[in-house]
């Protein structure tokens, strides 16, 4: 598809500009993270990109080093005790996602597209296969994110991702881009410890979440 090539050029230009323009903010957040708690600045997590190709997504670290490993936030007892003070702010404002600009510049993600699933979110990956949503670049934000974000059931979320894949275009990306800002300002659909759930009729576990 021709637009995917155009989309990649747009991603390169905007992500490069973003890194330059946001470098002062990056520096402030890096200092805040290091001053708040010991540990690395970034958190890496294995995710699934276009054509189900795995890559390591980057985020600003929002949790303490002694947080139980490989445990979804929603399965932790009193999740708030593991999230740092700065981390709570980063999550609420979605600023913890900013390092993904690097993923975009590298070509592992796009600015707009379905949010990349964790490598072990087999239910979400399978649902997206039904709608062709695994055949477009994963994104920093997307159609599902401005239509419910964390509170969506996986079946609904996958359908929305499929709608994006079917109607992918410059205008669709513009709608998602500006819709994201409105969604963040309203904190729509943000549920701590989850990026989607499976309907009650499905016995599979909830999605694993970010740290």
PDB file of C-alpha atoms in Angstrom:
ATOM      1  CA  UNK A   1       0.000   0.000   0.000  1.00  0.00           C
ATOM      2  CA  UNK A   2       1.364   3.384  -1.058  1.00  0.00           C
ATOM      3  CA  UNK A   3       0.148   5.151   2.074  1.00  0.00           C
ATOM      4  CA  UNK A   4       2.265   2.889   4.309  1.00  0.00           C
ATOM      5  CA  UNK A   5       5.381   4.245   2.565  1.00  0.00           C
ATOM      6  CA  UNK A   6       4.144   7.810   2.993  1.00  0.00           C
ATOM      7  CA  UNK A   7       3.235   7.016   6.599  1.00  0.00           C
ATOM      8  CA  UNK A   8       6.788   5.829   7.273  1.00  0.00           C
ATOM      9  CA  UNK A   9       8.258   9.065   5.895  1.00  0.00           C
ATOM     10  CA  UNK A  10       5.893  11.073   8.096  1.00  0.00           C
ATOM     11  CA  UNK A  11       6.906   8.964  11.107  1.00  0.00           C
ATOM     12  CA  UNK A  12      10.610   9.572  10.499  1.00  0.00           C
ATOM     13  CA  UNK A  13      10.180  13.336  10.126  1.00  0.00           C
ATOM     14  CA  UNK A  14       7.842  13.788  13.103  1.00  0.00           C
ATOM     15  CA  UNK A  15       9.719  11.449  15.462  1.00  0.00           C
ATOM     16  CA  UNK A  16      13.050  13.140  14.675  1.00  0.00           C
ATOM     17  CA  UNK A  17      11.513  16.570  15.249  1.00  0.00           C
ATOM     18  CA  UNK A  18       9.816  15.265  18.370  1.00  0.00           C
ATOM     19  CA  UNK A  19      13.080  14.087  19.887  1.00  0.00           C
ATOM     20  CA  UNK A  20      14.685  17.474  19.213  1.00  0.00           C
ATOM     21  CA  UNK A  21      11.773  19.599  20.442  1.00  0.00           C
ATOM     22  CA  UNK A  22      11.006  17.424  23.469  1.00  0.00           C
ATOM     23  CA  UNK A  23      14.635  16.932  24.532  1.00  0.00           C
ATOM     24  CA  UNK A  24      14.297  19.497  27.389  1.00  0.00           C
ATOM     25  CA  UNK A  25      11.209  17.636  28.668  1.00  0.00           C
ATOM     26  CA  UNK A  26      13.072  14.321  28.361  1.00  0.00           C
ATOM     27  CA  UNK A  27      15.889  15.767  30.465  1.00  0.00           C
ATOM     28  CA  UNK A  28      13.502  17.035  33.154  1.00  0.00           C
ATOM     29  CA  UNK A  29      11.715  13.679  33.357  1.00  0.00           C
ATOM     30  CA  UNK A  30      15.004  11.754  33.464  1.00  0.00           C
ATOM     31  CA  UNK A  31      16.199  13.886  36.392  1.00  0.00           C
ATOM     32  CA  UNK A  32      12.833  13.447  38.155  1.00  0.00           C
ATOM     33  CA  UNK A  33      12.878   9.660  37.709  1.00  0.00           C
ATOM     34  CA  UNK A  34      16.453   9.304  38.962  1.00  0.00           C
ATOM     35  CA  UNK A  35      15.768  11.613  41.909  1.00  0.00           C
ATOM     36  CA  UNK A  36      12.578   9.798  42.892  1.00  0.00           C
ATOM     37  CA  UNK A  37      13.862   6.232  43.104  1.00  0.00           C
ATOM     38  CA  UNK A  38      16.984   4.190  42.284  1.00  0.00           C
ATOM     39  CA  UNK A  39      17.071   2.198  39.071  1.00  0.00           C
ATOM     40  CA  UNK A  40      17.193   2.593  35.301  1.00  0.00           C
ATOM     41  CA  UNK A  41      15.487   5.444  33.489  1.00  0.00           C
ATOM     42  CA  UNK A  42      13.822   3.268  30.889  1.00  0.00           C
ATOM     43  CA  UNK A  43      11.682   0.172  31.115  1.00  0.00           C
ATOM     44  CA  UNK A  44      11.896  -2.325  28.246  1.00  0.00           C
ATOM     45  CA  UNK A  45       9.145  -4.772  27.425  1.00  0.00           C
ATOM     46  CA  UNK A  46       8.771  -7.355  24.654  1.00  0.00           C
ATOM     47  CA  UNK A  47       5.888  -6.434  22.365  1.00  0.00           C
ATOM     48  CA  UNK A  48       4.431  -7.554  19.038  1.00  0.00           C
ATOM     49  CA  UNK A  49       4.636  -5.258  16.020  1.00  0.00           C
ATOM     50  CA  UNK A  50       3.536  -5.451  12.390  1.00  0.00           C
ATOM     51  CA  UNK A  51       3.181  -9.005  11.045  1.00  0.00           C
ATOM     52  CA  UNK A  52       3.569 -10.188  14.674  1.00  0.00           C
ATOM     53  CA  UNK A  53       7.276  -9.355  14.702  1.00  0.00           C
ATOM     54  CA  UNK A  54       8.566  -8.927  18.294  1.00  0.00           C
ATOM     55  CA  UNK A  55      10.486  -5.859  19.468  1.00  0.00           C
ATOM     56  CA  UNK A  56      11.369  -4.162  22.759  1.00  0.00           C
ATOM     57  CA  UNK A  57       9.147  -1.209  23.521  1.00  0.00           C
ATOM     58  CA  UNK A  58      10.614   1.670  25.550  1.00  0.00           C
ATOM     59  CA  UNK A  59       8.902   3.513  28.396  1.00  0.00           C
ATOM     60  CA  UNK A  60       9.990   5.691  31.263  1.00  0.00           C
ATOM     61  CA  UNK A  61      10.206   3.512  34.384  1.00  0.00           C
ATOM     62  CA  UNK A  62       7.241   4.095  36.694  1.00  0.00           C
ATOM     63  CA  UNK A  63       7.677   1.281  39.231  1.00  0.00           C
ATOM     64  CA  UNK A  64      10.117   0.443  41.996  1.00  0.00           C
ATOM     65  CA  UNK A  65      12.969  -1.990  41.378  1.00  0.00           C
ATOM     66  CA  UNK A  66      11.668  -4.429  44.000  1.00  0.00           C
ATOM     67  CA  UNK A  67       8.314  -4.809  42.233  1.00  0.00           C
ATOM     68  CA  UNK A  68       7.550  -8.534  41.720  1.00  0.00           C
ATOM     69  CA  UNK A  69       8.756  -9.449  38.246  1.00  0.00           C
ATOM     70  CA  UNK A  70       6.539 -10.785  35.474  1.00  0.00           C
ATOM     71  CA  UNK A  71       3.413  -9.942  37.465  1.00  0.00           C
ATOM     72  CA  UNK A  72       0.692  -7.788  35.864  1.00  0.00           C
ATOM     73  CA  UNK A  73      -0.037  -4.643  37.846  1.00  0.00           C
ATOM     74  CA  UNK A  74      -3.679  -5.636  38.355  1.00  0.00           C
ATOM     75  CA  UNK A  75      -2.558  -8.892  40.008  1.00  0.00           C
ATOM     76  CA  UNK A  76      -0.339  -7.148  42.549  1.00  0.00           C
ATOM     77  CA  UNK A  77      -1.650  -6.638  46.059  1.00  0.00           C
ATOM     78  CA  UNK A  78      -2.137  -2.878  46.469  1.00  0.00           C
ATOM     79  CA  UNK A  79      -0.535  -1.901  43.098  1.00  0.00           C
ATOM     80  CA  UNK A  80      -0.115   1.732  44.159  1.00  0.00           C
ATOM     81  CA  UNK A  81       2.596   0.792  46.661  1.00  0.00           C
ATOM     82  CA  UNK A  82       4.868  -0.309  43.799  1.00  0.00           C
ATOM     83  CA  UNK A  83       4.374   2.758  41.611  1.00  0.00           C
ATOM     84  CA  UNK A  84       6.770   5.635  42.278  1.00  0.00           C
ATOM     85  CA  UNK A  85       5.544   9.168  42.960  1.00  0.00           C
ATOM     86  CA  UNK A  86       6.874  10.366  39.635  1.00  0.00           C
ATOM     87  CA  UNK A  87       5.532   7.184  38.042  1.00  0.00           C
ATOM     88  CA  UNK A  88       1.954   8.018  39.061  1.00  0.00           C
ATOM     89  CA  UNK A  89       2.236  11.377  37.337  1.00  0.00           C
ATOM     90  CA  UNK A  90       3.825   9.826  34.242  1.00  0.00           C
ATOM     91  CA  UNK A  91       1.068   7.225  33.944  1.00  0.00           C
ATOM     92  CA  UNK A  92      -1.764   9.707  34.509  1.00  0.00           C
ATOM     93  CA  UNK A  93      -0.439  12.023  31.806  1.00  0.00           C
ATOM     94  CA  UNK A  94       0.806   9.178  29.530  1.00  0.00           C
ATOM     95  CA  UNK A  95       4.257  10.806  29.537  1.00  0.00           C
ATOM     96  CA  UNK A  96       5.757   7.408  30.332  1.00  0.00           C
ATOM     97  CA  UNK A  97       5.067   6.539  26.683  1.00  0.00           C
ATOM     98  CA  UNK A  98       7.306   9.307  25.282  1.00  0.00           C
ATOM     99  CA  UNK A  99      10.427   7.114  24.794  1.00  0.00           C
ATOM    100  CA  UNK A 100       8.460   5.207  22.168  1.00  0.00           C
ATOM    101  CA  UNK A 101       9.367   8.067  19.847  1.00  0.00           C
ATOM    102  CA  UNK A 102      12.678   6.183  19.614  1.00  0.00           C
ATOM    103  CA  UNK A 103      10.805   3.011  18.598  1.00  0.00           C
ATOM    104  CA  UNK A 104       9.033   5.042  15.919  1.00  0.00           C
ATOM    105  CA  UNK A 105      12.263   6.493  14.562  1.00  0.00           C
ATOM    106  CA  UNK A 106      13.743   2.975  14.397  1.00  0.00           C
ATOM    107  CA  UNK A 107      10.759   1.751  12.385  1.00  0.00           C
ATOM    108  CA  UNK A 108       9.455  -0.636  15.049  1.00  0.00           C
ATOM    109  CA  UNK A 109       6.311   1.433  15.556  1.00  0.00           C
ATOM    110  CA  UNK A 110       4.306   4.212  13.961  1.00  0.00           C
ATOM    111  CA  UNK A 111       2.783   7.297  15.560  1.00  0.00           C
ATOM    112  CA  UNK A 112      -0.694   5.971  14.810  1.00  0.00           C
ATOM    113  CA  UNK A 113      -1.705   2.311  14.853  1.00  0.00           C
ATOM    114  CA  UNK A 114      -2.980  -0.464  17.129  1.00  0.00           C
ATOM    115  CA  UNK A 115      -1.209  -0.446  20.484  1.00  0.00           C
ATOM    116  CA  UNK A 116       1.415  -3.241  20.395  1.00  0.00           C
ATOM    117  CA  UNK A 117       0.358  -6.351  22.298  1.00  0.00           C
ATOM    118  CA  UNK A 118       2.593  -8.061  24.818  1.00  0.00           C
ATOM    119  CA  UNK A 119       4.284 -11.155  23.408  1.00  0.00           C
ATOM    120  CA  UNK A 120       2.120 -13.419  25.601  1.00  0.00           C
ATOM    121  CA  UNK A 121      -1.220 -11.732  24.937  1.00  0.00           C
ATOM    122  CA  UNK A 122      -2.236 -14.597  22.689  1.00  0.00           C
ATOM    123  CA  UNK A 123      -5.954 -13.772  22.996  1.00  0.00           C
ATOM    124  CA  UNK A 124      -5.490 -10.207  21.780  1.00  0.00           C
ATOM    125  CA  UNK A 125      -3.127 -11.243  18.989  1.00  0.00           C
ATOM    126  CA  UNK A 126      -5.564 -13.933  17.817  1.00  0.00           C
ATOM    127  CA  UNK A 127      -8.514 -11.528  17.873  1.00  0.00           C
ATOM    128  CA  UNK A 128      -6.557  -8.977  15.846  1.00  0.00           C
ATOM    129  CA  UNK A 129      -5.730 -11.661  13.280  1.00  0.00           C
ATOM    130  CA  UNK A 130      -9.460 -11.942  12.555  1.00  0.00           C
ATOM    131  CA  UNK A 131      -9.565  -8.301  11.466  1.00  0.00           C
ATOM    132  CA  UNK A 132      -6.164  -7.873   9.842  1.00  0.00           C
ATOM    133  CA  UNK A 133      -5.007  -5.580  12.641  1.00  0.00           C
ATOM    134  CA  UNK A 134      -1.642  -7.360  12.928  1.00  0.00           C
ATOM    135  CA  UNK A 135      -0.813  -6.376   9.339  1.00  0.00           C
ATOM    136  CA  UNK A 136      -0.417  -2.650   9.974  1.00  0.00           C
ATOM    137  CA  UNK A 137       2.280  -0.895  12.029  1.00  0.00           C
ATOM    138  CA  UNK A 138       1.725  -0.849  15.783  1.00  0.00           C
ATOM    139  CA  UNK A 139       1.292   2.670  17.113  1.00  0.00           C
ATOM    140  CA  UNK A 140       1.882   5.056  19.965  1.00  0.00           C
ATOM    141  CA  UNK A 141      -1.836   5.760  19.880  1.00  0.00           C
ATOM    142  CA  UNK A 142      -4.699   4.621  17.704  1.00  0.00           C
ATOM    143  CA  UNK A 143      -8.394   4.327  16.916  1.00  0.00           C
ATOM    144  CA  UNK A 144      -9.111   2.095  19.923  1.00  0.00           C
ATOM    145  CA  UNK A 145      -7.277   4.505  22.247  1.00  0.00           C
ATOM    146  CA  UNK A 146      -9.628   7.378  21.421  1.00  0.00           C
ATOM    147  CA  UNK A 147     -12.672   5.127  21.672  1.00  0.00           C
ATOM    148  CA  UNK A 148     -12.282   3.690  25.145  1.00  0.00           C
ATOM    149  CA  UNK A 149      -8.576   3.033  25.867  1.00  0.00           C
ATOM    150  CA  UNK A 150      -8.055   0.676  28.847  1.00  0.00           C
ATOM    151  CA  UNK A 151     -11.678  -0.056  29.628  1.00  0.00           C
ATOM    152  CA  UNK A 152     -12.456  -1.823  26.330  1.00  0.00           C
ATOM    153  CA  UNK A 153     -12.975  -5.552  26.203  1.00  0.00           C
ATOM    154  CA  UNK A 154     -10.435  -7.284  23.978  1.00  0.00           C
ATOM    155  CA  UNK A 155     -13.058  -8.306  21.416  1.00  0.00           C
ATOM    156  CA  UNK A 156     -14.250  -4.697  21.043  1.00  0.00           C
ATOM    157  CA  UNK A 157     -10.729  -3.321  21.058  1.00  0.00           C
ATOM    158  CA  UNK A 158      -9.672  -5.742  18.305  1.00  0.00           C
ATOM    159  CA  UNK A 159     -12.634  -4.763  16.147  1.00  0.00           C
ATOM    160  CA  UNK A 160     -11.674  -1.111  16.477  1.00  0.00           C
ATOM    161  CA  UNK A 161      -8.086  -1.969  15.559  1.00  0.00           C
ATOM    162  CA  UNK A 162      -9.507  -3.827  12.568  1.00  0.00           C
ATOM    163  CA  UNK A 163     -11.532  -0.777  11.553  1.00  0.00           C
ATOM    164  CA  UNK A 164      -8.337   1.235  11.571  1.00  0.00           C
ATOM    165  CA  UNK A 165      -6.487  -1.383   9.503  1.00  0.00           C
ATOM    166  CA  UNK A 166      -9.320  -1.444   6.956  1.00  0.00           C
ATOM    167  CA  UNK A 167      -9.627   2.338   6.691  1.00  0.00           C
ATOM    168  CA  UNK A 168      -5.998   3.345   7.205  1.00  0.00           C
ATOM    169  CA  UNK A 169      -5.378   6.727   5.566  1.00  0.00           C
ATOM    170  CA  UNK A 170      -3.918  10.137   6.246  1.00  0.00           C
ATOM    171  CA  UNK A 171      -7.277  11.516   7.404  1.00  0.00           C
ATOM    172  CA  UNK A 172      -7.798   8.526   9.717  1.00  0.00           C
ATOM    173  CA  UNK A 173      -4.402   9.178  11.277  1.00  0.00           C
ATOM    174  CA  UNK A 174      -5.229  12.872  11.717  1.00  0.00           C
ATOM    175  CA  UNK A 175      -8.447  11.956  13.552  1.00  0.00           C
ATOM    176  CA  UNK A 176      -6.558   9.594  15.858  1.00  0.00           C
ATOM    177  CA  UNK A 177      -3.760  12.112  16.461  1.00  0.00           C
ATOM    178  CA  UNK A 178      -5.955  14.983  17.614  1.00  0.00           C
ATOM    179  CA  UNK A 179      -8.461  12.656  19.281  1.00  0.00           C
ATOM    180  CA  UNK A 180      -5.655  11.380  21.490  1.00  0.00           C
ATOM    181  CA  UNK A 181      -5.038  14.811  23.010  1.00  0.00           C
ATOM    182  CA  UNK A 182      -8.715  15.170  23.898  1.00  0.00           C
ATOM    183  CA  UNK A 183      -8.753  11.674  25.386  1.00  0.00           C
ATOM    184  CA  UNK A 184      -5.688  12.384  27.540  1.00  0.00           C
ATOM    185  CA  UNK A 185      -7.092  15.699  28.778  1.00  0.00           C
ATOM    186  CA  UNK A 186     -10.297  13.945  29.839  1.00  0.00           C
ATOM    187  CA  UNK A 187      -8.398  10.856  31.112  1.00  0.00           C
ATOM    188  CA  UNK A 188     -10.962   8.775  29.229  1.00  0.00           C
ATOM    189  CA  UNK A 189     -10.959   5.053  29.848  1.00  0.00           C
ATOM    190  CA  UNK A 190      -7.783   4.935  31.917  1.00  0.00           C
ATOM    191  CA  UNK A 191      -7.837   1.944  34.233  1.00  0.00           C
ATOM    192  CA  UNK A 192      -4.793   1.370  36.415  1.00  0.00           C
ATOM    193  CA  UNK A 193      -3.423  -2.070  35.801  1.00  0.00           C
ATOM    194  CA  UNK A 194      -5.056  -2.843  32.491  1.00  0.00           C
ATOM    195  CA  UNK A 195      -5.024  -2.102  28.777  1.00  0.00           C
ATOM    196  CA  UNK A 196      -8.121  -4.103  28.019  1.00  0.00           C
ATOM    197  CA  UNK A 197     -10.147  -6.954  29.415  1.00  0.00           C
ATOM    198  CA  UNK A 198     -11.837  -9.995  28.008  1.00  0.00           C
ATOM    199  CA  UNK A 199     -15.598 -10.214  28.207  1.00  0.00           C
ATOM    200  CA  UNK A 200     -17.179 -12.114  31.058  1.00  0.00           C
ATOM    201  CA  UNK A 201     -17.980 -15.002  28.736  1.00  0.00           C
ATOM    202  CA  UNK A 202     -14.287 -15.555  28.074  1.00  0.00           C
ATOM    203  CA  UNK A 203     -12.282 -17.330  30.755  1.00  0.00           C
ATOM    204  CA  UNK A 204      -8.853 -16.167  29.605  1.00  0.00           C
ATOM    205  CA  UNK A 205      -6.920 -13.820  31.934  1.00  0.00           C
ATOM    206  CA  UNK A 206      -6.740 -10.060  31.593  1.00  0.00           C
ATOM    207  CA  UNK A 207      -4.000  -8.468  29.559  1.00  0.00           C
ATOM    208  CA  UNK A 208      -0.653  -7.921  31.165  1.00  0.00           C
ATOM    209  CA  UNK A 209       0.091  -4.264  31.670  1.00  0.00           C
ATOM    210  CA  UNK A 210       2.840  -1.738  31.554  1.00  0.00           C
ATOM    211  CA  UNK A 211       5.338  -0.948  34.256  1.00  0.00           C
TER     212      UNK A 211
END
